[in-house]
Structures are given as C-alpha cells and as structure tokens.
Amino acid sequence: MTKSQVSLRGRDILELQGMSVPEMELILDTAREMKNVIDRDIKKVPTLRGKSVVNLFFEPSTRTRTSFELAGKYLGADVVNITTSASSVVKGESLRDTLLTVEAMGVDVIVMRHEAEGSSHYAAKVVKPVIVNAGDGQHEHPTQGLLDMFSIKEKKGSIAGLKVAIIGDILHSRVARSNIWALLKLGAEVRVAGPRTLLPRDMDRMGVQVYDRVEPALEGADVVNILRIQKERQQKGLFPTAREYARLFGINRARLDLAKPDALVLHPGPMNRGLEIAPDVAYSDQSVIQEQVKNGLAIRMAILFLVLMGGTNVETSA
Amino acid sequence: MLKLVLKGGRIIDPAQKIDKVGDVLIEDGVIAKVGGDIDAAGAEVFDARGLVVAPGFIDMHAHLREPGQEAKEDFASGTRAAAAGGFTTVCTMPNTRPAVDDAVLVNGLIRRAELERLVNVKIIGAVTKGQEGKELAEVGDMLQAGAVALSDDGRHVANAKILRTGFEYAGMFGGLIISHAEEASLVEDGFMHEGAVSAMLGLKGRPAVAEDIAVGRDVMLAEYTGGRLHVAHVSTAGAVELIRRAKARGVKVTAEATPHHLTLTDEAVIGYDPATKVNPPLRSQEHVDALVAGLKDGTVDCIATDHAPHAFEEKDVEFRYAPSGFTGLETAVGVVLTGLYHSGKLTLPEVIEKLAAAPARVLGLEAGSLKAGAAADVTVLDPAAEWTVDSAKFYTRGKCTPFEGKRLKGRAVATIVGGRFVMKDGEVCG
Ligand SMILES: [Zn+2]
C-alpha cells in the first residue's frame, strides 16, 4: 500500500493498534499542513463547511474537548459539545440510545470520550457516523498518540531507530498504549518504566522493554514521555506516598541527564509538577509540552478533514 | 406397552464399557435391551444408522433463573434449550432472586420442574443464607428435600470457617459442596483474564492465581474435614494441578470444566464483544491446554455448561458494564465435539463419559448409563453434522454467545427423556 492509495474517508479512528503505517503517515503529513493554518492570522477555512461534529464526552476533559472543538471550527464545521459525566448505566439511558439520538440529528462525526474500554468500538458497530475515539477508559487515546508522533517527528526528523522511554502509570494509561503501538509500528525502540504495581502483567509481549526502575529506561533515550500520575492510585494502595513516588520515579534534572543531551521531554498534561515531573524539567529547553498542545490541534484537524473529505489533495486554502 | 427401537446406531455407554453397533429397545420409558438386532414389530423405529446412541447428557451447572429472573430464563425455556442441546438432565444453580437457601424453595422448585419441565431438572441449594457467606443455610433440610448439591455459585465462600462448618455439617448428609473458587480481593474490578491481552486492551484483569488460591484453600478444608468438594468451572493450570495432587492423596474432590474454557482463549475478548465476558474469564492458551490435559487424565471429571442466559439489553452495553456469562446449553455438544473430538484430543467414549456418566457419578444420580432397567434418557448424536451457530434459532431466552456465527461439526439430533422424544432433528417436541 503506498501513501497515495490511502484514504481515511469514512474510517472510524478507534485505536492505533489497528492503524497502518501509511495511514499514520498520511495523518502526520496532513497535520503539518494544518499547523500552517493554525499559524495564520485568520484561521478559519471553509473546508468542512456544512459538516457537523459532535463531541460526545462521558468524562470531563477540557483539553481534549476544546482541541477537537477548535479543530472542527477552524475547518468550518459545526461543532456541538455534549458532556455528561455520569456513566450511561447510572443515568439509566443506554449508550446505544444516546448514540442513536445523536445519529438521528444527522451528525457526520462523533468524537467520543468514555470511561469504558472498547466503548468506541461499540459505538462504531451501533451507528453510522464516523467515530473518533477521544479516549476509551484505559485502552487507547489515538489522537494523543498521533500528536506525540508528530511532536517527535518534528524535532527528530524521523521516528525509526529512536529510543523512547515511557515513564509512569502504564497500567491505567490509554496514552501509553496508543504511543506504544504507534512507536513500534514506526520503528522506535520502546521502553516502559514505573512502579511494578503500575505496570500491566505480561506487557513485554507487546514488544516493549519493561523496567521497574526509571534509570535503565532513561539511559541513552532520545525521547522521554512522562505520564500523568493520578493521585487516586495512591489511595488504592498502588504506591505508598506521593513523596516516595516523586523520589523514586519522578523525572528530575539528574535523572533526565541519563538520557541523551538532546532528548525530548513529552507529557500529555495536565502535569503534577513536583510529582511525576520536576519544574526544571517541565520548562527546560528539551520540553515540548506546550508545542504538543498546538500539535494536538493540528492532528485533530487532520483527522476530521481526512475522515470527512478523503485522503488526497489536501486543500486548505480559503 | 409403548415400544421404541433405536436401530443400527453406534451405542456408546462408557459406564458399561459398551461401544458397538446395534439396536436399543425402550419399553414404557425404561431401557429394556441394549445391543444386537432387536425385532421392532409393533414398535416405533428410529433409524440411528450413522449416528451415536449415548446415555442422556447431564449438565450439572446451569442457571435456569427461577425464581425471580424469569425475563432471562425459566424452567420452560431452559429445559427446551436443554432438550435442543441434547441434555436430558439439567441442574440449576441457586443464585436466583431470592437465593434458593431453604427447603421450602427447594420443594417449590421441584414441583415447578414437574409441571414445566421438558427434561429432568435437579435443584442445587445454597451453602449459606442468601449466599451471603455469613451463616450456614439449612443444608440438611434442603438435602433431605431433594437438593442434589450445595453451592454459593457466583461467589466464593470467602470465610474459611464457614466453609469448614459447611463441609462438616453437609457431610452428615453426604452433601456435596460445589465451589465457585476465586479469591475475591484479587479480582475486584477485573473484567477479563489478567495477561498479555488485558495489558493490550487496557481492561483490568482477574489473575489466574486468584482461582489457584481459592482452590488450594477449599481442597485443604475438604481434606481436613473429610467433606466432598466439587470445583465448578475450573479455568487455570494451577487449579488443575492442585486438584490432581489432592486426588492423588485421596481427597474427595471432583471438578468440571466448561466447553468455552476448554476451547476459547482470552484472545476472543479482542474487539470487546460483551459475549466473551464470563466468570471465571477466558484464559490464555497455556491454561486451556492444562484444562484439556486435566480432562483427558481424569483430574477434571466432567463437562458442565455454566449456561447463564441474560436479557439482550443487559449484554448490549460497554464491555465493563455487561454481566458475566452467556448461554451454553445449545452450543455445548457442538463446541465439545468440534474442539475436543474432531481435533483428536478426546475420543467419542471419553466425550460421552464427561457429559453423562461422570456428572451422574459426581452427583450420585441414577442416570448417565444405558443399563437395562434405567430410565430411558438417551442422547443421539450426529458427530459429522456441520452447522452454524445462530442464536436466533435458540430456545433459550439468552441469545448471547461467543460462538455466534461459528461453524461447528457435530450435534445432538435427538433427545429422549423417559422414553419420549423431547427433541428430534433439532426440533424440540412437546
Ligand atoms: Zn460460578
């Protein structure tokens, strides 16, 4: 399959595990052009005029929701947000009914964030609009994975051959899973590290190197992807105290120095400064954390464009 | 005198070590003669050439959902499903609403079964009141009322002292305790087998060691008290090994495995189909291999379905919110013949032993054999028949199965209970 034959028109974006390299490359290439749109004075282009996008968020997430919302609006689509924090079961309305209601309104794309793993797969089976997974439980967060690939590629030129360390709560992280699949497909060497209680069992079978200390994972790394630590994990007894986590697993300057001098630092945000990441690391020259936000917008524009308009002739001029 | 002759089939009765081609004569609901060329004058004749004639299959682990959850299943729909699947006896588990935990309920259900049943129904009572694991239920009373075994299925009896008391007390009545073996503290919030696939899917896992720990403890208590333990739906290599060693020491322990744990792995969960969610969960290949080996060497005594029907809307949700379990009575024989017989892992006499003679032996039922004088409960198989699982054609109310659309080889083509056809050519009669 060559890139020119790839089309994402009508394709659900559920996970990076099932996405081909040409498909990923098409999204990354398109995102580069979208980033130029974001940098313009007047950002709005009419490309998706007449198309409608619903952000259906069952879990609050200002960042991701805003990013999708602006992505749709910059491309001229009508964007509606539906945010409901209670699970469908608690509300008494089934996910099927909610999806059918949204579909009945003539929506073209449903961007969905849900606490249950596989919920976007379910949605894709139930309704016709294109489903874009904006995070399903602990499974995947494909647009975050792609924006991280974009950020790495932008700074490093290529991903193949890079040593990438993913640090933190791998067990509960959808970001980790999306990044692992994307990195492996694009030819990187992937190391994951964190306390053993936050590492899934048998994870090495995914093709990554697993460490329960951060130091060997950081050794000579080109990219350090630091994950957010949810403080609830401590209440569940998965690590003793925030203090101990910061001391043993937090990424500070000294630890970062184990990586290559030009190693990039990524973090999906929002950060717990002083817990998983020290402030001097978060704001160092190596950090691309702020750039990731803009890249996320570009990736989401690219995806909305590609699933609605197809894969060739990116036309972003007004 | 009502006479029925099953003509020219391969008669396989492991309890009598019979495996030969011949006729079976049924008179007035009782097996009259097995083998040879029987004069069929004046008798109804069923042409069994090319088919296998076996003692009626017994499912010692099913959920017929009476009382209280008749929207999922009841005795009428459940026994029709059993008949369709080739089962002549089905035992129903007490995790109903309310739980079957006293003799009044046991008596009531036995009477309901007499009215509604198409096949024989046996009642299993709870070990503890309300299956809450806190106080012993009136197990003596239930056993005397006709309960065939005791179980808190759906939950493990977590308190070791209560299970000890249960073994000692039920032991006075020769009672069998069926354990749903799972250390609860290790499986909370778990949705599937913990391993490489759960790591990939991001679904919280239920580790195999949770079952191993529970089986280990239960076996030790059975050994210490001299009680009789049956381990339900064994799913781990560790549990198989613990049971194997306990049997070698003379502990009174038996075990069952389900068709799905014997043939599917956790890879079936990829795609998040709620039809693959079951408790205990589908495990990895090494566990499946250990289960089949345990079945082959007798460590695992029998095959039971754990038939667990749910209403469509309960299963039509996100994976993590779906209840565990699915329908099994109508797929069991096909799945077992496809996955264990046609794959060369078990012979036909072994399959029939696991589905008829062994569960009868475990439960102490007068069934599971074609002995002359026994009630004429017979299952006729066509091991070569190929068919596709289509839940729309099921008799059970539970339409959810991980085998939906699967091509299977082998099925029951006739089910006879007390000398009367309750299923013929896949159609339930009566
Ligand atoms: Zn059970």
Short mmCIF file of N, CA and C in Angstrom, two decimals, chain A residues 90-171:
data_model
loop_
_atom_site.label_atom_id
_atom_site.label_comp_id
_atom_site.label_asym_id
_atom_site.label_seq_id
_atom_site.Cartn_x
_atom_site.Cartn_y
_atom_site.Cartn_z
N VAL A 90 -25.54 4.56 35.00
CA VAL A 90 -26.04 5.34 36.13
C VAL A 90 -27.24 6.18 35.70
N LYS A 91 -27.13 6.78 34.51
CA LYS A 91 -28.20 7.63 34.01
C LYS A 91 -29.46 6.86 33.67
N GLY A 92 -29.30 5.57 33.40
CA GLY A 92 -30.45 4.77 33.04
C GLY A 92 -30.67 4.73 31.54
N GLU A 93 -29.98 5.59 30.78
CA GLU A 93 -30.09 5.52 29.34
C GLU A 93 -28.89 4.75 28.82
N SER A 94 -29.15 3.83 27.92
CA SER A 94 -28.05 3.02 27.45
C SER A 94 -27.19 3.82 26.48
N LEU A 95 -25.95 3.38 26.32
CA LEU A 95 -25.06 4.03 25.36
C LEU A 95 -25.66 3.94 23.96
N ARG A 96 -26.29 2.79 23.66
CA ARG A 96 -26.93 2.64 22.34
C ARG A 96 -27.94 3.76 22.10
N ASP A 97 -28.79 4.02 23.10
CA ASP A 97 -29.83 5.04 22.93
C ASP A 97 -29.22 6.44 22.75
N THR A 98 -28.21 6.73 23.53
CA THR A 98 -27.55 8.04 23.39
C THR A 98 -26.97 8.20 21.99
N LEU A 99 -26.31 7.16 21.52
CA LEU A 99 -25.69 7.22 20.19
C LEU A 99 -26.74 7.36 19.09
N LEU A 100 -27.82 6.61 19.23
CA LEU A 100 -28.88 6.68 18.22
C LEU A 100 -29.49 8.07 18.17
N THR A 101 -29.62 8.69 19.36
CA THR A 101 -30.17 10.05 19.41
C THR A 101 -29.26 11.01 18.67
N VAL A 102 -27.98 10.90 18.92
CA VAL A 102 -27.02 11.79 18.26
C VAL A 102 -27.03 11.54 16.75
N GLU A 103 -27.06 10.27 16.38
CA GLU A 103 -27.07 9.92 14.95
C GLU A 103 -28.30 10.50 14.25
N ALA A 104 -29.44 10.46 14.96
CA ALA A 104 -30.69 10.92 14.37
C ALA A 104 -30.65 12.41 14.04
N MET A 105 -29.71 13.13 14.65
CA MET A 105 -29.60 14.56 14.37
C MET A 105 -28.77 14.83 13.13
N GLY A 106 -28.38 13.78 12.42
CA GLY A 106 -27.68 13.97 11.16
C GLY A 106 -26.22 14.34 11.29
N VAL A 107 -25.60 13.84 12.31
CA VAL A 107 -24.21 14.17 12.59
C VAL A 107 -23.27 13.39 11.67
N ASP A 108 -22.17 14.01 11.26
CA ASP A 108 -21.21 13.31 10.39
C ASP A 108 -20.13 12.60 11.19
N VAL A 109 -19.67 13.24 12.25
CA VAL A 109 -18.60 12.64 13.06
C VAL A 109 -18.98 12.72 14.53
N ILE A 110 -18.78 11.61 15.24
CA ILE A 110 -18.94 11.64 16.70
C ILE A 110 -17.56 11.43 17.30
N VAL A 111 -17.11 12.44 18.03
CA VAL A 111 -15.86 12.33 18.77
C VAL A 111 -16.26 11.88 20.17
N MET A 112 -15.76 10.75 20.60
CA MET A 112 -16.28 10.18 21.83
C MET A 112 -15.20 9.91 22.88
N ARG A 113 -15.46 10.40 24.07
CA ARG A 113 -14.62 10.10 25.24
C ARG A 113 -15.50 9.35 26.23
N HIS A 114 -15.04 8.20 26.69
CA HIS A 114 -15.85 7.37 27.57
C HIS A 114 -14.94 6.60 28.51
N GLU A 115 -15.46 6.35 29.71
CA GLU A 115 -14.62 5.68 30.72
C GLU A 115 -14.46 4.18 30.49
N ALA A 116 -15.27 3.61 29.60
CA ALA A 116 -15.21 2.15 29.42
C ALA A 116 -14.35 1.78 28.22
N GLU A 117 -13.44 0.85 28.43
CA GLU A 117 -12.57 0.36 27.37
C GLU A 117 -13.44 -0.26 26.26
N GLY A 118 -13.11 0.04 25.02
CA GLY A 118 -13.85 -0.55 23.91
C GLY A 118 -15.16 0.14 23.60
N SER A 119 -15.50 1.21 24.32
CA SER A 119 -16.79 1.87 24.07
C SER A 119 -16.85 2.46 22.67
N SER A 120 -15.72 2.90 22.14
CA SER A 120 -15.76 3.46 20.79
C SER A 120 -15.93 2.34 19.74
N HIS A 121 -15.42 1.16 20.05
CA HIS A 121 -15.67 0.00 19.16
C HIS A 121 -17.16 -0.30 19.13
N TYR A 122 -17.74 -0.25 20.31
CA TYR A 122 -19.18 -0.49 20.41
C TYR A 122 -19.93 0.55 19.59
N ALA A 123 -19.56 1.82 19.77
CA ALA A 123 -20.23 2.90 19.05
C ALA A 123 -20.13 2.70 17.54
N ALA A 124 -18.96 2.29 17.10
CA ALA A 124 -18.75 2.11 15.66
C ALA A 124 -19.66 1.02 15.10
N LYS A 125 -20.00 0.04 15.94
CA LYS A 125 -20.90 -1.02 15.47
C LYS A 125 -22.35 -0.56 15.46
N VAL A 126 -22.68 0.36 16.37
CA VAL A 126 -24.09 0.71 16.57
C VAL A 126 -24.57 1.79 15.59
N VAL A 127 -23.73 2.78 15.30
CA VAL A 127 -24.20 3.91 14.47
C VAL A 127 -23.32 4.15 13.25
N LYS A 128 -23.88 4.89 12.28
CA LYS A 128 -23.20 5.13 11.02
C LYS A 128 -22.17 6.27 11.03
N PRO A 129 -22.40 7.37 11.74
CA PRO A 129 -21.40 8.43 11.68
C PRO A 129 -20.00 7.92 12.02
N VAL A 130 -18.99 8.60 11.49
CA VAL A 130 -17.61 8.21 11.80
C VAL A 130 -17.36 8.42 13.30
N ILE A 131 -16.76 7.42 13.92
CA ILE A 131 -16.43 7.54 15.34
C ILE A 131 -14.94 7.85 15.48
N VAL A 132 -14.64 8.91 16.22
CA VAL A 132 -13.25 9.19 16.56
C VAL A 132 -13.11 9.01 18.07
N ASN A 133 -12.26 8.10 18.45
CA ASN A 133 -12.05 7.79 19.87
C ASN A 133 -11.19 8.89 20.50
N ALA A 134 -11.78 9.58 21.45
CA ALA A 134 -11.01 10.62 22.17
C ALA A 134 -10.60 10.09 23.54
N GLY A 135 -10.45 8.80 23.64
CA GLY A 135 -10.05 8.17 24.90
C GLY A 135 -11.12 7.24 25.41
N ASP A 136 -10.82 5.93 25.43
CA ASP A 136 -11.79 4.96 25.96
C ASP A 136 -11.16 4.23 27.15
N GLY A 137 -11.54 4.67 28.33
CA GLY A 137 -11.05 4.04 29.56
C GLY A 137 -9.53 3.98 29.57
N GLN A 138 -9.03 2.80 29.85
CA GLN A 138 -7.58 2.62 29.91
C GLN A 138 -7.05 2.03 28.60
N HIS A 139 -7.87 2.06 27.55
CA HIS A 139 -7.48 1.38 26.32
C HIS A 139 -6.56 2.24 25.46
N GLU A 140 -7.14 3.20 24.70
CA GLU A 140 -6.29 4.00 23.81
C GLU A 140 -6.79 5.44 23.74
N HIS A 141 -5.90 6.28 23.30
CA HIS A 141 -6.19 7.69 23.06
C HIS A 141 -5.45 8.02 21.78
N PRO A 142 -6.01 7.57 20.63
CA PRO A 142 -5.23 7.61 19.39
C PRO A 142 -4.79 9.00 18.95
N THR A 143 -5.61 10.03 19.17
CA THR A 143 -5.16 11.35 18.70
C THR A 143 -4.00 11.86 19.55
N GLN A 144 -3.98 11.48 20.83
CA GLN A 144 -2.83 11.84 21.66
C GLN A 144 -1.58 11.11 21.16
N GLY A 145 -1.73 9.85 20.83
CA GLY A 145 -0.60 9.09 20.30
C GLY A 145 -0.05 9.74 19.03
N LEU A 146 -0.95 10.13 18.14
CA LEU A 146 -0.51 10.73 16.88
C LEU A 146 0.12 12.10 17.09
N LEU A 147 -0.41 12.86 18.04
CA LEU A 147 0.20 14.18 18.27
C LEU A 147 1.59 14.02 18.88
N ASP A 148 1.76 12.99 19.68
CA ASP A 148 3.10 12.73 20.20
C ASP A 148 4.04 12.32 19.08
N MET A 149 3.56 11.50 18.14
CA MET A 149 4.39 11.12 17.00
C MET A 149 4.76 12.36 16.18
N PHE A 150 3.78 13.21 16.01
CA PHE A 150 4.01 14.45 15.25
C PHE A 150 5.08 15.29 15.93
N SER A 151 4.96 15.43 17.26
CA SER A 151 5.91 16.25 18.01
C SER A 151 7.32 15.68 17.91
N ILE A 152 7.42 14.37 18.00
CA ILE A 152 8.74 13.72 17.93
C ILE A 152 9.33 13.91 16.53
N LYS A 153 8.48 13.63 15.53
CA LYS A 153 8.95 13.71 14.15
C LYS A 153 9.41 15.12 13.79
N GLU A 154 8.68 16.10 14.30
CA GLU A 154 9.01 17.49 14.01
C GLU A 154 10.39 17.84 14.52
N LYS A 155 10.74 17.33 15.69
CA LYS A 155 12.04 17.68 16.28
C LYS A 155 13.15 16.74 15.86
N LYS A 156 12.81 15.48 15.62
CA LYS A 156 13.85 14.48 15.37
C LYS A 156 13.93 14.06 13.90
N GLY A 157 12.99 14.52 13.09
CA GLY A 157 13.02 14.18 11.68
C GLY A 157 12.37 12.84 11.38
N SER A 158 12.73 11.83 12.16
CA SER A 158 12.17 10.51 11.92
C SER A 158 12.04 9.76 13.24
N ILE A 159 11.20 8.78 13.25
CA ILE A 159 10.96 8.05 14.50
C ILE A 159 11.73 6.73 14.52
N ALA A 160 11.96 6.16 13.33
CA ALA A 160 12.65 4.87 13.25
C ALA A 160 14.00 4.96 13.97
N GLY A 161 14.27 3.97 14.78
CA GLY A 161 15.57 3.88 15.44
C GLY A 161 15.68 4.66 16.74
N LEU A 162 14.70 5.50 17.05
CA LEU A 162 14.79 6.26 18.30
C LEU A 162 14.54 5.36 19.50
N LYS A 163 15.17 5.73 20.62
CA LYS A 163 14.90 5.05 21.88
C LYS A 163 13.93 5.93 22.68
N VAL A 164 12.76 5.39 22.95
CA VAL A 164 11.73 6.18 23.63
C VAL A 164 11.40 5.54 24.97
N ALA A 165 11.49 6.33 26.03
CA ALA A 165 11.13 5.84 27.37
C ALA A 165 9.78 6.42 27.76
N ILE A 166 8.84 5.54 28.14
CA ILE A 166 7.53 6.00 28.63
C ILE A 166 7.52 5.70 30.13
N ILE A 167 7.31 6.76 30.92
CA ILE A 167 7.54 6.64 32.36
C ILE A 167 6.26 6.92 33.14
N GLY A 168 5.93 6.04 34.07
CA GLY A 168 4.83 6.36 34.98
C GLY A 168 3.81 5.25 35.12
N ASP A 169 2.54 5.65 35.16
CA ASP A 169 1.44 4.70 35.36
C ASP A 169 1.04 4.10 34.03
N ILE A 170 1.74 3.06 33.64
CA ILE A 170 1.46 2.44 32.35
C ILE A 170 0.13 1.68 32.41
N LEU A 171 -0.11 1.05 33.55
CA LEU A 171 -1.30 0.20 33.71
C LEU A 171 -2.59 0.92 33.34
#
